[in-house]
PDB file of C-alpha atoms in Angstrom:
ATOM      1  CA  UNK A 596    -225.524 -80.985  54.637  1.00 45.00           C
ATOM      2  CA  UNK A 597    -224.089 -82.793  51.918  1.00 45.00           C
ATOM      3  CA  UNK A 598    -223.811 -86.673  52.433  1.00 40.00           C
ATOM      4  CA  UNK A 599    -221.346 -88.544  50.285  1.00 43.00           C
ATOM      5  CA  UNK A 600    -221.983 -92.447  49.691  1.00 42.00           C
ATOM      6  CA  UNK A 601    -218.998 -94.533  49.797  1.00 37.00           C
ATOM      7  CA  UNK A 602    -218.745 -97.792  48.041  1.00 44.00           C
ATOM      8  CA  UNK A 603    -217.421-100.398  50.773  1.00 40.00           C
ATOM      9  CA  UNK A 604    -216.285-103.355  49.286  1.00 41.00           C
ATOM     10  CA  UNK A 605    -215.294-106.613  50.666  1.00 47.00           C
ATOM     11  CA  UNK A 606    -211.640-107.905  50.275  1.00 53.00           C
ATOM     12  CA  UNK A 607    -211.576-110.753  47.716  1.00 54.00           C
ATOM     13  CA  UNK A 608    -211.463-114.164  49.276  1.00 72.00           C
ATOM     14  CA  UNK A 609    -210.020-116.969  47.942  1.00 81.00           C
ATOM     15  CA  UNK A 610    -208.915-120.670  49.013  1.00 94.00           C
ATOM     16  CA  UNK A 611    -205.571-120.971  47.864  1.00 97.00           C
ATOM     17  CA  UNK A 612    -202.464-123.045  49.014  1.00 98.00           C
ATOM     18  CA  UNK A 613    -199.007-123.012  47.811  1.00 98.00           C
ATOM     19  CA  UNK A 614    -196.683-125.829  48.476  1.00 98.00           C
ATOM     20  CA  UNK A 615    -192.830-124.948  48.956  1.00 98.00           C
ATOM     21  CA  UNK A 616    -189.817-127.129  49.192  1.00 98.00           C
ATOM     22  CA  UNK A 617    -186.597-128.213  47.308  1.00 98.00           C
ATOM     23  CA  UNK A 618    -187.013-130.583  44.328  1.00 96.00           C
ATOM     24  CA  UNK A 619    -186.674-134.338  45.046  1.00 95.00           C
ATOM     25  CA  UNK A 620    -188.184-133.213  48.646  1.00 95.00           C
ATOM     26  CA  UNK A 621    -191.564-134.918  48.204  1.00 94.00           C
ATOM     27  CA  UNK A 622    -193.710-132.056  46.920  1.00 96.00           C
ATOM     28  CA  UNK A 623    -195.387-134.190  44.062  1.00 94.00           C
ATOM     29  CA  UNK A 624    -196.388-136.691  46.676  1.00 94.00           C
ATOM     30  CA  UNK A 625    -197.986-134.313  49.024  1.00 96.00           C
ATOM     31  CA  UNK A 626    -199.499-132.372  46.050  1.00 96.00           C
ATOM     32  CA  UNK A 627    -200.666-135.934  44.702  1.00 94.00           C
ATOM     33  CA  UNK A 628    -202.558-136.875  48.005  1.00 96.00           C
ATOM     34  CA  UNK A 629    -204.007-133.275  48.394  1.00 97.00           C
ATOM     35  CA  UNK A 630    -205.011-133.443  44.683  1.00 95.00           C
ATOM     36  CA  UNK A 631    -207.164-136.725  45.482  1.00 95.00           C
ATOM     37  CA  UNK A 632    -209.424-135.096  47.744  1.00 97.00           C
ATOM     38  CA  UNK A 633    -212.977-134.006  46.552  1.00 96.00           C
ATOM     39  CA  UNK A 634    -212.770-130.708  47.593  1.00 97.00           C
ATOM     40  CA  UNK A 635    -209.155-129.947  46.223  1.00 97.00           C
ATOM     41  CA  UNK A 636    -208.463-128.836  42.722  1.00 96.00           C
ATOM     42  CA  UNK A 637    -204.929-128.267  41.551  1.00 96.00           C
ATOM     43  CA  UNK A 638    -203.867-125.201  39.341  1.00 96.00           C
ATOM     44  CA  UNK A 639    -200.983-126.805  36.722  1.00 92.00           C
ATOM     45  CA  UNK A 640    -199.889-126.035  33.453  1.00 83.00           C
ATOM     46  CA  UNK A 641    -202.371-127.962  31.279  1.00 74.00           C
ATOM     47  CA  UNK A 642    -204.780-128.132  33.743  1.00 67.00           C
ATOM     48  CA  UNK A 643    -206.811-131.479  33.185  1.00 70.00           C
ATOM     49  CA  UNK A 644    -206.364-135.083  33.983  1.00 74.00           C
ATOM     50  CA  UNK A 645    -206.248-137.636  30.983  1.00 78.00           C
ATOM     51  CA  UNK A 646    -208.743-140.770  30.724  1.00 66.00           C
ATOM     52  CA  UNK A 647    -206.545-142.429  33.104  1.00 72.00           C
ATOM     53  CA  UNK A 648    -206.407-139.679  35.833  1.00 77.00           C
ATOM     54  CA  UNK A 649    -202.943-138.484  35.126  1.00 83.00           C
ATOM     55  CA  UNK A 650    -201.671-134.845  34.393  1.00 84.00           C
ATOM     56  CA  UNK A 651    -198.850-134.032  32.477  1.00 84.00           C
ATOM     57  CA  UNK A 652    -197.523-132.218  34.951  1.00 87.00           C
ATOM     58  CA  UNK A 653    -198.116-131.353  38.659  1.00 90.00           C
ATOM     59  CA  UNK A 654    -196.765-127.905  38.248  1.00 93.00           C
ATOM     60  CA  UNK A 655    -197.668-124.593  37.020  1.00 95.00           C
ATOM     61  CA  UNK A 656    -194.432-122.824  36.596  1.00 96.00           C
ATOM     62  CA  UNK A 657    -196.504-119.508  36.215  1.00 97.00           C
ATOM     63  CA  UNK A 658    -194.167-117.375  38.309  1.00 97.00           C
ATOM     64  CA  UNK A 659    -191.163-118.543  36.424  1.00 96.00           C
ATOM     65  CA  UNK A 660    -192.958-117.933  32.575  1.00 93.00           C
ATOM     66  CA  UNK A 661    -194.122-114.720  33.604  1.00 93.00           C
ATOM     67  CA  UNK A 662    -194.578-113.402  37.164  1.00 93.00           C
ATOM     68  CA  UNK A 663    -196.333-110.203  36.003  1.00 94.00           C
ATOM     69  CA  UNK A 664    -199.240-112.221  34.494  1.00 96.00           C
ATOM     70  CA  UNK A 665    -199.231-114.923  37.148  1.00 97.00           C
ATOM     71  CA  UNK A 666    -201.393-113.192  39.711  1.00 97.00           C
ATOM     72  CA  UNK A 667    -204.126-112.720  37.079  1.00 96.00           C
ATOM     73  CA  UNK A 668    -203.852-116.323  35.680  1.00 96.00           C
ATOM     74  CA  UNK A 669    -204.668-117.792  39.193  1.00 96.00           C
ATOM     75  CA  UNK A 670    -207.109-115.725  40.078  1.00 96.00           C
ATOM     76  CA  UNK A 671    -208.935-116.381  37.205  1.00 95.00           C
ATOM     77  CA  UNK A 672    -208.945-120.046  37.637  1.00 95.00           C
ATOM     78  CA  UNK A 673    -209.595-119.287  41.589  1.00 95.00           C
ATOM     79  CA  UNK A 674    -212.767-117.402  40.530  1.00 94.00           C
ATOM     80  CA  UNK A 675    -214.020-120.200  37.883  1.00 94.00           C
ATOM     81  CA  UNK A 676    -213.572-122.911  40.904  1.00 95.00           C
ATOM     82  CA  UNK A 677    -214.822-120.976  44.007  1.00 93.00           C
ATOM     83  CA  UNK A 678    -216.299-124.412  45.480  1.00 93.00           C
ATOM     84  CA  UNK A 679    -212.661-125.865  45.490  1.00 96.00           C
ATOM     85  CA  UNK A 680    -209.651-125.510  47.662  1.00 98.00           C
ATOM     86  CA  UNK A 681    -206.859-124.505  44.975  1.00 97.00           C
ATOM     87  CA  UNK A 682    -203.306-125.645  45.381  1.00 98.00           C
ATOM     88  CA  UNK A 683    -200.119-125.061  43.449  1.00 97.00           C
ATOM     89  CA  UNK A 684    -197.052-126.636  43.625  1.00 97.00           C
ATOM     90  CA  UNK A 685    -193.771-125.808  41.629  1.00 97.00           C
ATOM     91  CA  UNK A 686    -190.736-125.968  43.540  1.00 97.00           C
ATOM     92  CA  UNK A 687    -189.226-123.602  41.746  1.00 97.00           C
ATOM     93  CA  UNK A 688    -191.795-121.097  43.107  1.00 98.00           C
ATOM     94  CA  UNK A 689    -190.050-121.689  46.556  1.00 98.00           C
ATOM     95  CA  UNK A 690    -187.298-118.851  44.992  1.00 98.00           C
ATOM     96  CA  UNK A 691    -190.255-116.615  44.490  1.00 97.00           C
ATOM     97  CA  UNK A 692    -191.899-116.556  47.847  1.00 98.00           C
ATOM     98  CA  UNK A 693    -191.939-112.857  48.615  1.00 97.00           C
ATOM     99  CA  UNK A 694    -193.658-112.356  45.222  1.00 97.00           C
ATOM    100  CA  UNK A 695    -196.269-114.628  45.950  1.00 98.00           C
ATOM    101  CA  UNK A 696    -197.059-113.585  49.281  1.00 97.00           C
ATOM    102  CA  UNK A 697    -197.392-109.898  47.871  1.00 97.00           C
ATOM    103  CA  UNK A 698    -199.745-111.220  45.263  1.00 97.00           C
ATOM    104  CA  UNK A 699    -201.532-113.589  47.550  1.00 97.00           C
ATOM    105  CA  UNK A 700    -201.168-112.449  51.222  1.00 96.00           C
ATOM    106  CA  UNK A 701    -204.001-114.338  52.333  1.00 95.00           C
ATOM    107  CA  UNK A 702    -202.692-117.630  50.761  1.00 97.00           C
ATOM    108  CA  UNK A 703    -201.896-120.505  52.823  1.00 97.00           C
ATOM    109  CA  UNK A 704    -198.454-122.355  52.894  1.00 98.00           C
ATOM    110  CA  UNK A 705    -197.341-126.002  53.088  1.00 98.00           C
ATOM    111  CA  UNK A 706    -193.643-126.311  53.421  1.00 98.00           C
ATOM    112  CA  UNK A 707    -192.337-129.851  53.212  1.00 98.00           C
ATOM    113  CA  UNK A 708    -188.732-130.540  54.452  1.00 97.00           C
ATOM    114  CA  UNK A 709    -186.544-133.469  53.812  1.00 96.00           C
ATOM    115  CA  UNK A 710    -183.141-134.435  54.918  1.00 97.00           C
ATOM    116  CA  UNK A 711    -180.492-132.789  52.817  1.00 97.00           C
ATOM    117  CA  UNK A 712    -178.483-135.866  52.393  1.00 97.00           C
ATOM    118  CA  UNK A 713    -181.696-137.795  50.743  1.00 96.00           C
ATOM    119  CA  UNK A 714    -182.313-135.022  48.798  1.00 97.00           C
ATOM    120  CA  UNK A 715    -178.861-134.627  47.093  1.00 97.00           C
ATOM    121  CA  UNK A 716    -178.802-138.796  46.856  1.00 96.00           C
ATOM    122  CA  UNK A 717    -182.386-138.446  44.834  1.00 94.00           C
ATOM    123  CA  UNK A 718    -181.125-135.661  42.714  1.00 95.00           C
ATOM    124  CA  UNK A 719    -178.155-138.000  41.706  1.00 95.00           C
ATOM    125  CA  UNK A 720    -180.125-141.205  41.350  1.00 91.00           C
ATOM    126  CA  UNK A 721    -183.082-139.802  39.542  1.00 90.00           C
ATOM    127  CA  UNK A 722    -184.036-140.832  36.118  1.00 85.00           C
ATOM    128  CA  UNK A 723    -185.863-137.577  35.261  1.00 87.00           C
ATOM    129  CA  UNK A 724    -184.358-135.463  32.385  1.00 87.00           C
ATOM    130  CA  UNK A 725    -184.560-132.377  34.593  1.00 87.00           C
ATOM    131  CA  UNK A 726    -181.579-133.906  36.553  1.00 91.00           C
ATOM    132  CA  UNK A 727    -179.578-135.571  33.976  1.00 90.00           C
ATOM    133  CA  UNK A 728    -176.509-133.057  34.343  1.00 92.00           C
ATOM    134  CA  UNK A 729    -176.712-133.357  38.068  1.00 95.00           C
ATOM    135  CA  UNK A 730    -173.593-133.947  39.795  1.00 96.00           C
ATOM    136  CA  UNK A 731    -172.717-134.015  43.408  1.00 97.00           C
ATOM    137  CA  UNK A 732    -171.390-130.344  43.746  1.00 97.00           C
ATOM    138  CA  UNK A 733    -174.280-129.059  41.874  1.00 97.00           C
ATOM    139  CA  UNK A 734    -176.718-130.609  43.674  1.00 98.00           C
ATOM    140  CA  UNK A 735    -175.301-129.723  46.785  1.00 98.00           C
ATOM    141  CA  UNK A 736    -175.231-126.001  45.527  1.00 98.00           C
ATOM    142  CA  UNK A 737    -178.928-126.484  44.790  1.00 98.00           C
ATOM    143  CA  UNK A 738    -179.845-127.707  48.215  1.00 98.00           C
ATOM    144  CA  UNK A 739    -177.870-124.611  49.701  1.00 98.00           C
ATOM    145  CA  UNK A 740    -180.008-122.152  47.302  1.00 98.00           C
ATOM    146  CA  UNK A 741    -183.480-123.618  48.605  1.00 98.00           C
ATOM    147  CA  UNK A 742    -182.644-124.034  52.060  1.00 98.00           C
ATOM    148  CA  UNK A 743    -181.912-120.197  52.195  1.00 98.00           C
ATOM    149  CA  UNK A 744    -185.312-119.360  50.679  1.00 98.00           C
ATOM    150  CA  UNK A 745    -187.115-122.138  53.059  1.00 98.00           C
ATOM    151  CA  UNK A 746    -185.500-120.473  55.979  1.00 96.00           C
ATOM    152  CA  UNK A 747    -187.036-117.357  55.152  1.00 95.00           C
ATOM    153  CA  UNK A 748    -190.402-118.894  54.176  1.00 97.00           C
ATOM    154  CA  UNK A 749    -190.497-120.104  57.956  1.00 96.00           C
ATOM    155  CA  UNK A 750    -189.845-116.857  59.472  1.00 94.00           C
ATOM    156  CA  UNK A 751    -193.861-116.694  58.550  1.00 93.00           C
ATOM    157  CA  UNK A 752    -195.038-118.903  61.633  1.00 93.00           C
ATOM    158  CA  UNK A 753    -198.508-118.914  59.615  1.00 95.00           C
ATOM    159  CA  UNK A 754    -197.215-121.656  57.282  1.00 97.00           C
ATOM    160  CA  UNK A 755    -197.508-125.399  58.048  1.00 97.00           C
ATOM    161  CA  UNK A 756    -194.269-127.580  57.935  1.00 97.00           C
ATOM    162  CA  UNK A 757    -194.398-130.922  56.736  1.00 96.00           C
ATOM    163  CA  UNK A 758    -191.571-133.576  57.578  1.00 94.00           C
ATOM    164  CA  UNK A 759    -191.116-136.033  54.553  1.00 94.00           C
ATOM    165  CA  UNK A 760    -189.737-138.563  56.768  1.00 94.00           C
ATOM    166  CA  UNK A 761    -192.730-138.569  58.828  1.00 93.00           C
ATOM    167  CA  UNK A 762    -195.076-138.259  55.990  1.00 94.00           C
ATOM    168  CA  UNK A 763    -193.478-141.875  55.233  1.00 93.00           C
ATOM    169  CA  UNK A 764    -193.244-143.463  58.615  1.00 92.00           C
ATOM    170  CA  UNK A 765    -196.887-141.593  59.984  1.00 95.00           C
ATOM    171  CA  UNK A 766    -198.458-140.880  56.584  1.00 96.00           C
ATOM    172  CA  UNK A 767    -201.985-140.745  58.162  1.00 97.00           C
ATOM    173  CA  UNK A 768    -201.128-138.537  61.209  1.00 97.00           C
ATOM    174  CA  UNK A 769    -198.934-136.320  59.244  1.00 96.00           C
ATOM    175  CA  UNK A 770    -201.486-136.162  56.268  1.00 98.00           C
ATOM    176  CA  UNK A 771    -204.384-135.214  58.961  1.00 98.00           C
ATOM    177  CA  UNK A 772    -202.380-132.622  60.588  1.00 97.00           C
ATOM    178  CA  UNK A 773    -201.894-131.151  57.129  1.00 98.00           C
ATOM    179  CA  UNK A 774    -205.677-131.319  56.071  1.00 98.00           C
ATOM    180  CA  UNK A 775    -206.675-129.814  59.590  1.00 97.00           C
ATOM    181  CA  UNK A 776    -204.627-126.908  58.383  1.00 98.00           C
ATOM    182  CA  UNK A 777    -206.237-126.484  55.374  1.00 98.00           C
ATOM    183  CA  UNK A 778    -209.666-126.874  56.962  1.00 97.00           C
ATOM    184  CA  UNK A 779    -210.337-130.235  54.942  1.00 97.00           C
ATOM    185  CA  UNK A 780    -212.513-133.070  56.525  1.00 97.00           C
ATOM    186  CA  UNK A 781    -210.500-136.278  56.886  1.00 97.00           C
ATOM    187  CA  UNK A 782    -213.183-138.231  55.950  1.00 96.00           C
ATOM    188  CA  UNK A 783    -211.462-139.762  52.715  1.00 95.00           C
ATOM    189  CA  UNK A 784    -208.208-139.888  54.306  1.00 98.00           C
ATOM    190  CA  UNK A 785    -207.738-143.941  54.146  1.00 97.00           C
ATOM    191  CA  UNK A 786    -208.606-143.746  50.703  1.00 96.00           C
ATOM    192  CA  UNK A 787    -206.551-141.160  49.631  1.00 96.00           C
ATOM    193  CA  UNK A 788    -203.426-142.557  51.177  1.00 96.00           C
ATOM    194  CA  UNK A 789    -204.106-146.230  49.473  1.00 95.00           C
ATOM    195  CA  UNK A 790    -204.807-144.781  46.347  1.00 92.00           C
ATOM    196  CA  UNK A 791    -201.453-142.824  46.063  1.00 92.00           C
ATOM    197  CA  UNK A 792    -199.358-145.671  47.502  1.00 88.00           C
ATOM    198  CA  UNK A 793    -196.568-146.413  44.878  1.00 82.00           C
ATOM    199  CA  UNK A 794    -198.297-144.558  42.225  1.00 80.00           C
ATOM    200  CA  UNK A 795    -198.096-141.074  40.783  1.00 79.00           C
ATOM    201  CA  UNK A 796    -200.638-138.591  39.048  1.00 80.00           C
ATOM    202  CA  UNK A 797    -198.201-137.332  36.695  1.00 80.00           C
ATOM    203  CA  UNK A 798    -196.967-138.554  33.396  1.00 73.00           C
ATOM    204  CA  UNK A 799    -193.259-137.707  33.865  1.00 70.00           C
ATOM    205  CA  UNK A 800    -191.058-140.615  33.849  1.00 64.00           C
ATOM    206  CA  UNK A 801    -188.421-141.423  36.579  1.00 58.00           C
ATOM    207  CA  UNK A 802    -190.805-139.302  39.028  1.00 62.00           C
ATOM    208  CA  UNK A 803    -190.725-142.296  41.673  1.00 64.00           C
ATOM    209  CA  UNK A 804    -188.048-143.878  43.354  1.00 63.00           C
ATOM    210  CA  UNK A 805    -187.739-146.175  46.191  1.00 63.00           C
ATOM    211  CA  UNK A 806    -189.481-143.727  48.610  1.00 62.00           C
ATOM    212  CA  UNK A 807    -187.247-144.986  51.322  1.00 72.00           C
ATOM    213  CA  UNK A 808    -185.963-142.734  54.311  1.00 82.00           C
ATOM    214  CA  UNK A 809    -182.546-143.700  54.526  1.00 87.00           C
ATOM    215  CA  UNK A 810    -181.651-145.252  51.202  1.00 91.00           C
ATOM    216  CA  UNK A 811    -178.888-142.591  50.683  1.00 94.00           C
ATOM    217  CA  UNK A 812    -176.709-144.776  53.108  1.00 94.00           C
ATOM    218  CA  UNK A 813    -176.711-147.509  50.311  1.00 93.00           C
ATOM    219  CA  UNK A 814    -176.579-145.401  47.339  1.00 94.00           C
ATOM    220  CA  UNK A 815    -173.777-143.004  48.400  1.00 95.00           C
ATOM    221  CA  UNK A 816    -170.319-143.786  49.375  1.00 96.00           C
ATOM    222  CA  UNK A 817    -168.995-142.939  52.798  1.00 97.00           C
ATOM    223  CA  UNK A 818    -166.863-140.426  51.127  1.00 98.00           C
ATOM    224  CA  UNK A 819    -169.564-138.857  49.424  1.00 98.00           C
ATOM    225  CA  UNK A 820    -171.727-138.744  52.555  1.00 97.00           C
ATOM    226  CA  UNK A 821    -169.107-137.026  54.515  1.00 98.00           C
ATOM    227  CA  UNK A 822    -168.610-134.236  51.768  1.00 98.00           C
ATOM    228  CA  UNK A 823    -172.526-133.494  52.061  1.00 98.00           C
ATOM    229  CA  UNK A 824    -172.613-133.594  55.722  1.00 98.00           C
ATOM    230  CA  UNK A 825    -169.787-131.112  55.845  1.00 98.00           C
ATOM    231  CA  UNK A 826    -171.020-128.899  53.022  1.00 98.00           C
ATOM    232  CA  UNK A 827    -174.748-128.992  54.194  1.00 98.00           C
ATOM    233  CA  UNK A 828    -173.822-128.806  57.864  1.00 98.00           C
ATOM    234  CA  UNK A 829    -176.063-126.123  58.521  1.00 97.00           C
ATOM    235  CA  UNK A 830    -179.171-127.029  56.311  1.00 98.00           C
ATOM    236  CA  UNK A 831    -178.979-130.745  58.175  1.00 97.00           C
ATOM    237  CA  UNK A 832    -179.031-128.733  61.501  1.00 96.00           C
ATOM    238  CA  UNK A 833    -181.956-126.659  60.218  1.00 96.00           C
ATOM    239  CA  UNK A 834    -183.889-129.380  58.938  1.00 96.00           C
ATOM    240  CA  UNK A 835    -183.334-131.497  62.326  1.00 93.00           C
ATOM    241  CA  UNK A 836    -184.727-128.518  64.061  1.00 92.00           C
ATOM    242  CA  UNK A 837    -188.173-128.754  62.312  1.00 85.00           C
ATOM    243  CA  UNK A 838    -188.715-132.104  62.131  1.00 78.00           C
ATOM    244  CA  UNK A 839    -188.913-135.475  64.583  1.00 62.00           C
ATOM    245  CA  UNK A 840    -187.517-138.539  64.048  1.00 50.00           C
ATOM    246  CA  UNK A 841    -184.960-137.138  61.793  1.00 48.00           C
ATOM    247  CA  UNK A 842    -182.124-139.474  60.614  1.00 49.00           C
TER     248      UNK A 842
END
C-alpha cells in the first residue's frame, strides 16, 4: 500500500481593516483616532510620520493606481508588521469594495455614514484642492454614486457601521464600539480622543472644517437645502435607517 503525504497549510491570517465612506464623511477623523492606538498601524502612500507626527496623506490609493498589484503590496506590509492591526483608508476604495473583499475576504470593514446634506455642504465649503471644482450638482452626483456603493457594502452584515453624527456627540461610546469590533483594548481611549480633538495627523491644507453636525443649515440657502433633499431623498432615508439621532 502506498501512502501519499499531503501538505496541509493553514490559511494566511491577517489583521486588516478597511475604512469605507463617502469623501467628507469623517473617514480621516476615524482613521486618525484609530492610528493613535498603540496596536494600530496605517497603510498609506508614503507610510511614515514626520518629526511632528504627521503623514503626507492618510490614504494609500493602492487600488486606484494599480488594482493588480494592490493585494501584494498590502500583504507585504502586513507580513512586515504582524504584531499590528493594519488600517487602510481611501474613500474612493469604497467604489472598489468587491475587488477588495475578493483579495481579502477575512478583512474587517468600518463604514462611516454622514448626513448627505452635511456631506454636500462640506464638499462645497472645503478648502482642499480636490474639491476646488465641485459645484452643487456635481457634489450631489458624487454623493449618489458613493451611496450606491455603501448600500452594497452594508449588505455584508459583518461590517461595522459608524455614525459621524454620533461620533461627534458621543465620541467615547461610539469609538469604544469600534474598538471592541476590532478587538482593540480601550485603555487608551481617553488619550486617543483628547489628542485628536481639533487636530489632524495629515498635512493636507483645508482638511479640517467646523466639525458641526448641522452647519449646513447656516451655510446653505433654503433653496439649496430643498434641492439637495429632493435629489438625495433616498440617500437621506438610507442614512437615517442606519443611524440614531439623525438630523
